[in-house]
């Protein structure tokens, strides 16, 4: 276990331009932005529900098979 942690610590983390822009972005005025236009899709019906279990982590309810979004 110690060797695994040590090898993870030794990994070099590369930062992209997009990462830097995101980290330096001013998010304090985010609520003043226009909402995202989802078109004719309802974002609340996309995908599957996910639950978190401390002993197992995140679990996709109903399995991992793909789900197609219903279009209105």
mmCIF file of N, CA, C and O in Angstrom:
data_model
loop_
_atom_site.group_PDB
_atom_site.id
_atom_site.type_symbol
_atom_site.label_atom_id
_atom_site.label_comp_id
_atom_site.label_asym_id
_atom_site.label_seq_id
_atom_site.Cartn_x
_atom_site.Cartn_y
_atom_site.Cartn_z
ATOM 1 N N UNK A 1 0.822 -1.192 0.000
ATOM 2 C CA UNK A 1 0.000 0.000 0.000
ATOM 3 C C UNK A 1 0.864 1.254 0.000
ATOM 4 O O UNK A 1 0.574 2.200 -0.701
ATOM 5 N N UNK A 2 1.915 1.256 0.819
ATOM 6 C CA UNK A 2 2.800 2.418 0.896
ATOM 7 C C UNK A 2 3.454 2.670 -0.449
ATOM 8 O O UNK A 2 3.565 3.808 -0.884
ATOM 9 N N UNK A 3 3.873 1.599 -1.131
ATOM 10 C CA UNK A 3 4.499 1.754 -2.445
ATOM 11 C C UNK A 3 3.514 2.347 -3.451
ATOM 12 O O UNK A 3 3.883 3.163 -4.281
ATOM 13 N N UNK A 4 2.252 1.938 -3.368
ATOM 14 C CA UNK A 4 1.238 2.462 -4.280
ATOM 15 C C UNK A 4 1.063 3.964 -4.065
ATOM 16 O O UNK A 4 1.008 4.739 -5.018
ATOM 17 N N UNK A 5 0.983 4.391 -2.819
ATOM 18 C CA UNK A 5 0.830 5.810 -2.512
ATOM 19 C C UNK A 5 2.052 6.583 -2.974
ATOM 20 O O UNK A 5 1.940 7.642 -3.568
ATOM 21 N N UNK A 6 3.233 6.022 -2.735
ATOM 22 C CA UNK A 6 4.462 6.687 -3.148
ATOM 23 C C UNK A 6 4.511 6.839 -4.662
ATOM 24 O O UNK A 6 4.860 7.893 -5.164
ATOM 25 N N UNK A 7 4.104 5.808 -5.407
ATOM 26 C CA UNK A 7 4.139 5.907 -6.866
ATOM 27 C C UNK A 7 3.133 6.936 -7.360
ATOM 28 O O UNK A 7 3.371 7.623 -8.347
ATOM 29 N N UNK A 8 1.998 7.086 -6.680
ATOM 30 C CA UNK A 8 1.019 8.095 -7.077
ATOM 31 C C UNK A 8 1.545 9.494 -6.788
ATOM 32 O O UNK A 8 1.287 10.416 -7.538
ATOM 33 N N UNK A 9 2.297 9.646 -5.714
ATOM 34 C CA UNK A 9 2.864 10.947 -5.385
ATOM 35 C C UNK A 9 3.943 11.340 -6.377
ATOM 36 O O UNK A 9 4.175 12.519 -6.616
ATOM 37 N N UNK A 10 4.620 10.368 -6.966
ATOM 38 C CA UNK A 10 5.709 10.639 -7.891
ATOM 39 C C UNK A 10 5.208 11.019 -9.288
ATOM 40 O O UNK A 10 5.993 11.473 -10.115
ATOM 41 N N UNK A 11 3.911 10.810 -9.561
ATOM 42 C CA UNK A 11 3.392 11.138 -10.874
ATOM 43 C C UNK A 11 3.452 12.642 -11.106
ATOM 44 O O UNK A 11 3.162 13.440 -10.225
ATOM 45 N N UNK A 12 3.841 13.017 -12.309
ATOM 46 C CA UNK A 12 3.916 14.423 -12.646
ATOM 47 C C UNK A 12 2.545 14.886 -13.117
ATOM 48 O O UNK A 12 1.907 14.241 -13.942
ATOM 49 N N UNK A 13 2.070 15.981 -12.581
ATOM 50 C CA UNK A 13 0.763 16.509 -12.956
ATOM 51 C C UNK A 13 0.982 17.596 -13.995
ATOM 52 O O UNK A 13 1.697 18.559 -13.748
ATOM 53 N N UNK A 14 0.366 17.420 -15.153
ATOM 54 C CA UNK A 14 0.514 18.427 -16.192
ATOM 55 C C UNK A 14 -0.717 19.324 -16.189
ATOM 56 O O UNK A 14 -1.840 18.870 -16.020
ATOM 57 N N UNK A 15 -0.498 20.593 -16.346
ATOM 58 C CA UNK A 15 -1.574 21.581 -16.338
ATOM 59 C C UNK A 15 -1.710 22.147 -17.739
ATOM 60 O O UNK A 15 -0.738 22.602 -18.332
ATOM 61 N N UNK A 16 -2.917 22.121 -18.276
ATOM 62 C CA UNK A 16 -3.150 22.643 -19.612
ATOM 63 C C UNK A 16 -3.589 24.107 -19.527
ATOM 64 O O UNK A 16 -3.904 24.609 -18.445
ATOM 65 N N UNK A 17 -3.649 24.773 -20.661
ATOM 66 C CA UNK A 17 -4.124 26.152 -20.716
ATOM 67 C C UNK A 17 -5.563 26.224 -20.213
ATOM 68 O O UNK A 17 -5.929 27.128 -19.474
ATOM 69 N N UNK A 18 -6.375 25.249 -20.591
ATOM 70 C CA UNK A 18 -7.760 25.204 -20.132
ATOM 71 C C UNK A 18 -7.857 25.060 -18.623
ATOM 72 O O UNK A 18 -8.710 25.679 -17.982
ATOM 73 N N UNK A 19 -6.972 24.248 -18.049
ATOM 74 C CA UNK A 19 -6.935 24.094 -16.586
ATOM 75 C C UNK A 19 -6.620 25.430 -15.911
ATOM 76 O O UNK A 19 -7.262 25.820 -14.948
ATOM 77 N N UNK A 20 -5.613 26.131 -16.448
ATOM 78 C CA UNK A 20 -5.225 27.412 -15.863
ATOM 79 C C UNK A 20 -6.358 28.427 -15.957
ATOM 80 O O UNK A 20 -6.637 29.150 -15.008
ATOM 81 N N UNK A 21 -7.029 28.477 -17.117
ATOM 82 C CA UNK A 21 -8.139 29.421 -17.284
ATOM 83 C C UNK A 21 -9.260 29.114 -16.299
ATOM 84 O O UNK A 21 -9.850 30.023 -15.711
ATOM 85 N N UNK A 22 -9.568 27.837 -16.112
ATOM 86 C CA UNK A 22 -10.630 27.449 -15.183
ATOM 87 C C UNK A 22 -10.259 27.819 -13.746
ATOM 88 O O UNK A 22 -11.065 28.367 -13.003
ATOM 89 N N UNK A 23 -9.025 27.528 -13.354
ATOM 90 C CA UNK A 23 -8.592 27.812 -11.984
ATOM 91 C C UNK A 23 -8.511 29.305 -11.687
ATOM 92 O O UNK A 23 -8.734 29.736 -10.561
ATOM 93 N N UNK A 24 -8.226 30.104 -12.711
ATOM 94 C CA UNK A 24 -8.081 31.544 -12.516
ATOM 95 C C UNK A 24 -9.366 32.309 -12.801
ATOM 96 O O UNK A 24 -9.414 33.522 -12.640
ATOM 97 N N UNK A 25 -10.410 31.623 -13.213
ATOM 98 C CA UNK A 25 -11.660 32.284 -13.589
ATOM 99 C C UNK A 25 -12.332 32.926 -12.380
ATOM 100 O O UNK A 25 -12.263 32.424 -11.263
ATOM 101 N N UNK A 26 -12.993 34.038 -12.638
ATOM 102 C CA UNK A 26 -13.753 34.715 -11.593
ATOM 103 C C UNK A 26 -15.175 34.157 -11.612
ATOM 104 O O UNK A 26 -15.981 34.514 -12.457
ATOM 105 N N UNK A 27 -15.478 33.278 -10.667
ATOM 106 C CA UNK A 27 -16.792 32.642 -10.621
ATOM 107 C C UNK A 27 -17.756 33.363 -9.690
ATOM 108 O O UNK A 27 -18.884 32.915 -9.505
ATOM 109 N N UNK A 28 -17.341 34.498 -9.142
ATOM 110 C CA UNK A 28 -18.210 35.208 -8.202
ATOM 111 C C UNK A 28 -19.427 35.817 -8.885
ATOM 112 O O UNK A 28 -20.415 36.106 -8.233
ATOM 113 N N UNK A 29 -19.368 36.020 -10.192
ATOM 114 C CA UNK A 29 -20.484 36.616 -10.921
ATOM 115 C C UNK A 29 -21.180 35.584 -11.802
ATOM 116 O O UNK A 29 -21.866 35.934 -12.766
ATOM 117 N N UNK A 30 -21.033 34.326 -11.472
ATOM 118 C CA UNK A 30 -21.581 33.249 -12.288
ATOM 119 C C UNK A 30 -23.099 33.324 -12.397
ATOM 120 O O UNK A 30 -23.666 33.029 -13.442
ATOM 121 N N UNK A 31 -23.774 33.758 -11.333
ATOM 122 C CA UNK A 31 -25.235 33.826 -11.361
ATOM 123 C C UNK A 31 -25.745 34.913 -12.286
ATOM 124 O O UNK A 31 -26.929 34.956 -12.621
ATOM 125 N N UNK A 32 -24.878 35.795 -12.769
ATOM 126 C CA UNK A 32 -25.282 36.848 -13.694
ATOM 127 C C UNK A 32 -25.195 36.395 -15.148
ATOM 128 O O UNK A 32 -25.582 37.123 -16.046
ATOM 129 N N UNK A 33 -24.700 35.187 -15.391
ATOM 130 C CA UNK A 33 -24.577 34.646 -16.748
ATOM 131 C C UNK A 33 -25.921 34.134 -17.235
ATOM 132 O O UNK A 33 -26.792 33.775 -16.444
ATOM 133 N N UNK A 34 -26.067 34.083 -18.538
ATOM 134 C CA UNK A 34 -27.271 33.513 -19.134
ATOM 135 C C UNK A 34 -27.277 32.004 -18.881
ATOM 136 O O UNK A 34 -26.237 31.359 -18.935
ATOM 137 N N UNK A 35 -28.443 31.421 -18.615
ATOM 138 C CA UNK A 35 -28.496 29.969 -18.421
ATOM 139 C C UNK A 35 -28.177 29.236 -19.721
ATOM 140 O O UNK A 35 -28.380 29.754 -20.817
ATOM 141 N N UNK A 36 -27.643 28.030 -19.585
ATOM 142 C CA UNK A 36 -27.311 27.202 -20.749
ATOM 143 C C UNK A 36 -28.589 26.808 -21.484
ATOM 144 O O UNK A 36 -29.582 26.456 -20.861
ATOM 145 N N UNK A 37 -28.564 26.877 -22.796
ATOM 146 C CA UNK A 37 -29.725 26.511 -23.611
ATOM 147 C C UNK A 37 -29.637 25.031 -23.958
ATOM 148 O O UNK A 37 -28.820 24.616 -24.772
ATOM 149 N N UNK A 38 -30.467 24.214 -23.331
ATOM 150 C CA UNK A 38 -30.477 22.772 -23.567
ATOM 151 C C UNK A 38 -31.307 22.402 -24.788
ATOM 152 O O UNK A 38 -31.431 21.222 -25.118
ATOM 153 N N UNK A 39 -31.898 23.370 -25.461
ATOM 154 C CA UNK A 39 -32.735 23.064 -26.622
ATOM 155 C C UNK A 39 -33.985 22.339 -26.179
ATOM 156 O O UNK A 39 -34.635 22.735 -25.217
ATOM 157 N N UNK A 40 -34.326 21.254 -26.873
ATOM 158 C CA UNK A 40 -35.548 20.521 -26.535
ATOM 159 C C UNK A 40 -35.286 19.370 -25.558
ATOM 160 O O UNK A 40 -36.142 18.523 -25.376
ATOM 161 N N UNK A 41 -34.108 19.323 -24.932
ATOM 162 C CA UNK A 41 -33.797 18.273 -23.961
ATOM 163 C C UNK A 41 -34.030 18.770 -22.543
ATOM 164 O O UNK A 41 -33.784 19.927 -22.233
ATOM 165 N N UNK A 42 -34.484 17.884 -21.693
ATOM 166 C CA UNK A 42 -34.617 18.188 -20.279
ATOM 167 C C UNK A 42 -33.410 17.582 -19.572
ATOM 168 O O UNK A 42 -33.296 16.355 -19.474
ATOM 169 N N UNK A 43 -32.471 18.397 -19.062
ATOM 170 C CA UNK A 43 -31.255 17.854 -18.454
ATOM 171 C C UNK A 43 -31.529 16.975 -17.239
ATOM 172 O O UNK A 43 -30.701 16.143 -16.884
ATOM 173 N N UNK A 44 -32.679 17.129 -16.618
ATOM 174 C CA UNK A 44 -32.985 16.316 -15.450
ATOM 175 C C UNK A 44 -33.382 14.892 -15.815
ATOM 176 O O UNK A 44 -33.471 14.033 -14.946
ATOM 177 N N UNK A 45 -33.633 14.635 -17.110
ATOM 178 C CA UNK A 45 -34.007 13.286 -17.531
ATOM 179 C C UNK A 45 -32.849 12.571 -18.230
ATOM 180 O O UNK A 45 -33.014 11.441 -18.670
ATOM 181 N N UNK A 46 -31.691 13.198 -18.333
ATOM 182 C CA UNK A 46 -30.545 12.585 -19.006
ATOM 183 C C UNK A 46 -29.810 11.654 -18.057
ATOM 184 O O UNK A 46 -29.655 11.944 -16.873
ATOM 185 N N UNK A 47 -29.332 10.538 -18.571
ATOM 186 C CA UNK A 47 -28.510 9.636 -17.783
ATOM 187 C C UNK A 47 -29.282 8.837 -16.751
ATOM 188 O O UNK A 47 -30.489 8.664 -16.838
ATOM 189 N N UNK A 48 -28.544 8.337 -15.780
ATOM 190 C CA UNK A 48 -29.109 7.504 -14.724
ATOM 191 C C UNK A 48 -28.765 8.091 -13.375
ATOM 192 O O UNK A 48 -27.749 8.764 -13.230
ATOM 193 N N UNK A 49 -29.578 7.803 -12.368
ATOM 194 C CA UNK A 49 -29.239 8.285 -11.023
ATOM 195 C C UNK A 49 -28.017 7.563 -10.463
ATOM 196 O O UNK A 49 -27.769 6.405 -10.776
ATOM 197 N N UNK A 50 -27.267 8.280 -9.645
ATOM 198 C CA UNK A 50 -26.058 7.742 -9.027
ATOM 199 C C UNK A 50 -26.186 7.901 -7.515
ATOM 200 O O UNK A 50 -26.649 8.926 -7.032
ATOM 201 N N UNK A 51 -25.788 6.864 -6.788
ATOM 202 C CA UNK A 51 -25.792 6.920 -5.325
ATOM 203 C C UNK A 51 -24.371 6.727 -4.822
ATOM 204 O O UNK A 51 -23.568 6.069 -5.478
ATOM 205 N N UNK A 52 -24.089 7.297 -3.670
ATOM 206 C CA UNK A 52 -22.765 7.151 -3.064
ATOM 207 C C UNK A 52 -22.860 6.277 -1.824
ATOM 208 O O UNK A 52 -23.688 6.515 -0.955
ATOM 209 N N UNK A 53 -22.013 5.254 -1.777
ATOM 210 C CA UNK A 53 -21.905 4.376 -0.625
ATOM 211 C C UNK A 53 -20.470 4.491 -0.116
ATOM 212 O O UNK A 53 -19.534 4.231 -0.881
ATOM 213 N N UNK A 54 -20.277 4.876 1.151
ATOM 214 C CA UNK A 54 -18.916 5.065 1.665
ATOM 215 C C UNK A 54 -18.024 3.836 1.471
ATOM 216 O O UNK A 54 -16.843 3.972 1.174
ATOM 217 N N UNK A 55 -18.589 2.643 1.601
ATOM 218 C CA UNK A 55 -17.763 1.444 1.475
ATOM 219 C C UNK A 55 -17.515 1.021 0.024
ATOM 220 O O UNK A 55 -16.600 0.266 -0.250
ATOM 221 N N UNK A 56 -18.309 1.528 -0.931
ATOM 222 C CA UNK A 56 -18.168 1.117 -2.335
ATOM 223 C C UNK A 56 -17.877 2.270 -3.287
ATOM 224 O O UNK A 56 -17.428 2.061 -4.404
ATOM 225 N N UNK A 57 -18.204 3.491 -2.896
ATOM 226 C CA UNK A 57 -18.033 4.640 -3.780
ATOM 227 C C UNK A 57 -19.331 4.921 -4.526
ATOM 228 O O UNK A 57 -20.414 4.589 -4.065
ATOM 229 N N UNK A 58 -19.218 5.537 -5.700
ATOM 230 C CA UNK A 58 -20.387 5.871 -6.496
ATOM 231 C C UNK A 58 -20.893 4.643 -7.242
ATOM 232 O O UNK A 58 -20.110 3.902 -7.828
ATOM 233 N N UNK A 59 -22.206 4.447 -7.235
ATOM 234 C CA UNK A 59 -22.815 3.310 -7.908
ATOM 235 C C UNK A 59 -23.931 3.837 -8.811
ATOM 236 O O UNK A 59 -24.796 4.594 -8.374
ATOM 237 N N UNK A 60 -23.891 3.436 -10.085
ATOM 238 C CA UNK A 60 -24.932 3.810 -11.034
ATOM 239 C C UNK A 60 -26.124 2.894 -10.808
ATOM 240 O O UNK A 60 -25.995 1.676 -10.899
ATOM 241 N N UNK A 61 -27.271 3.470 -10.506
ATOM 242 C CA UNK A 61 -28.464 2.654 -10.262
ATOM 243 C C UNK A 61 -28.913 2.016 -11.570
ATOM 244 O O UNK A 61 -29.000 2.675 -12.594
ATOM 245 N N UNK A 62 -29.177 0.720 -11.516
ATOM 246 C CA UNK A 62 -29.618 0.008 -12.712
ATOM 247 C C UNK A 62 -28.473 -0.461 -13.587
ATOM 248 O O UNK A 62 -28.700 -0.929 -14.688
ATOM 249 N N UNK A 63 -27.239 -0.315 -13.169
ATOM 250 C CA UNK A 63 -26.099 -0.783 -13.946
ATOM 251 C C UNK A 63 -25.521 0.303 -14.827
ATOM 252 O O UNK A 63 -26.003 1.425 -14.863
ATOM 253 N N UNK A 64 -24.493 -0.064 -15.582
ATOM 254 C CA UNK A 64 -23.760 0.912 -16.391
ATOM 255 C C UNK A 64 -24.149 0.919 -17.864
ATOM 256 O O UNK A 64 -23.544 1.633 -18.640
ATOM 257 N N UNK A 65 -25.115 0.129 -18.266
ATOM 258 C CA UNK A 65 -25.465 0.120 -19.685
ATOM 259 C C UNK A 65 -25.924 1.502 -20.125
ATOM 260 O O UNK A 65 -26.436 2.280 -19.327
ATOM 261 N N UNK A 66 -25.729 1.804 -21.386
ATOM 262 C CA UNK A 66 -26.033 3.135 -21.908
ATOM 263 C C UNK A 66 -27.526 3.414 -21.891
ATOM 264 O O UNK A 66 -28.337 2.521 -22.115
ATOM 265 N N UNK A 67 -27.854 4.659 -21.683
ATOM 266 C CA UNK A 67 -29.247 5.087 -21.688
ATOM 267 C C UNK A 67 -29.375 6.203 -22.700
ATOM 268 O O UNK A 67 -28.593 7.143 -22.705
ATOM 269 N N UNK A 68 -30.337 6.089 -23.581
ATOM 270 C CA UNK A 68 -30.575 7.151 -24.553
ATOM 271 C C UNK A 68 -31.517 8.173 -23.953
ATOM 272 O O UNK A 68 -32.477 7.830 -23.290
ATOM 273 N N UNK A 69 -31.208 9.433 -24.186
ATOM 274 C CA UNK A 69 -32.076 10.493 -23.688
ATOM 275 C C UNK A 69 -33.363 10.514 -24.497
ATOM 276 O O UNK A 69 -33.362 10.337 -25.708
ATOM 277 N N UNK A 70 -34.471 10.708 -23.804
ATOM 278 C CA UNK A 70 -35.729 10.814 -24.515
ATOM 279 C C UNK A 70 -35.881 12.218 -25.040
ATOM 280 O O UNK A 70 -35.620 13.198 -24.350
ATOM 281 N N UNK A 71 -36.243 12.340 -26.273
ATOM 282 C CA UNK A 71 -36.436 13.667 -26.881
ATOM 283 C C UNK A 71 -37.904 13.995 -26.896
ATOM 284 O O UNK A 71 -38.738 13.174 -27.247
ATOM 285 N N UNK A 72 -38.210 15.206 -26.484
ATOM 286 C CA UNK A 72 -39.617 15.642 -26.453
ATOM 287 C C UNK A 72 -40.072 16.111 -27.801
ATOM 288 O O UNK A 72 -39.455 16.679 -28.560
#
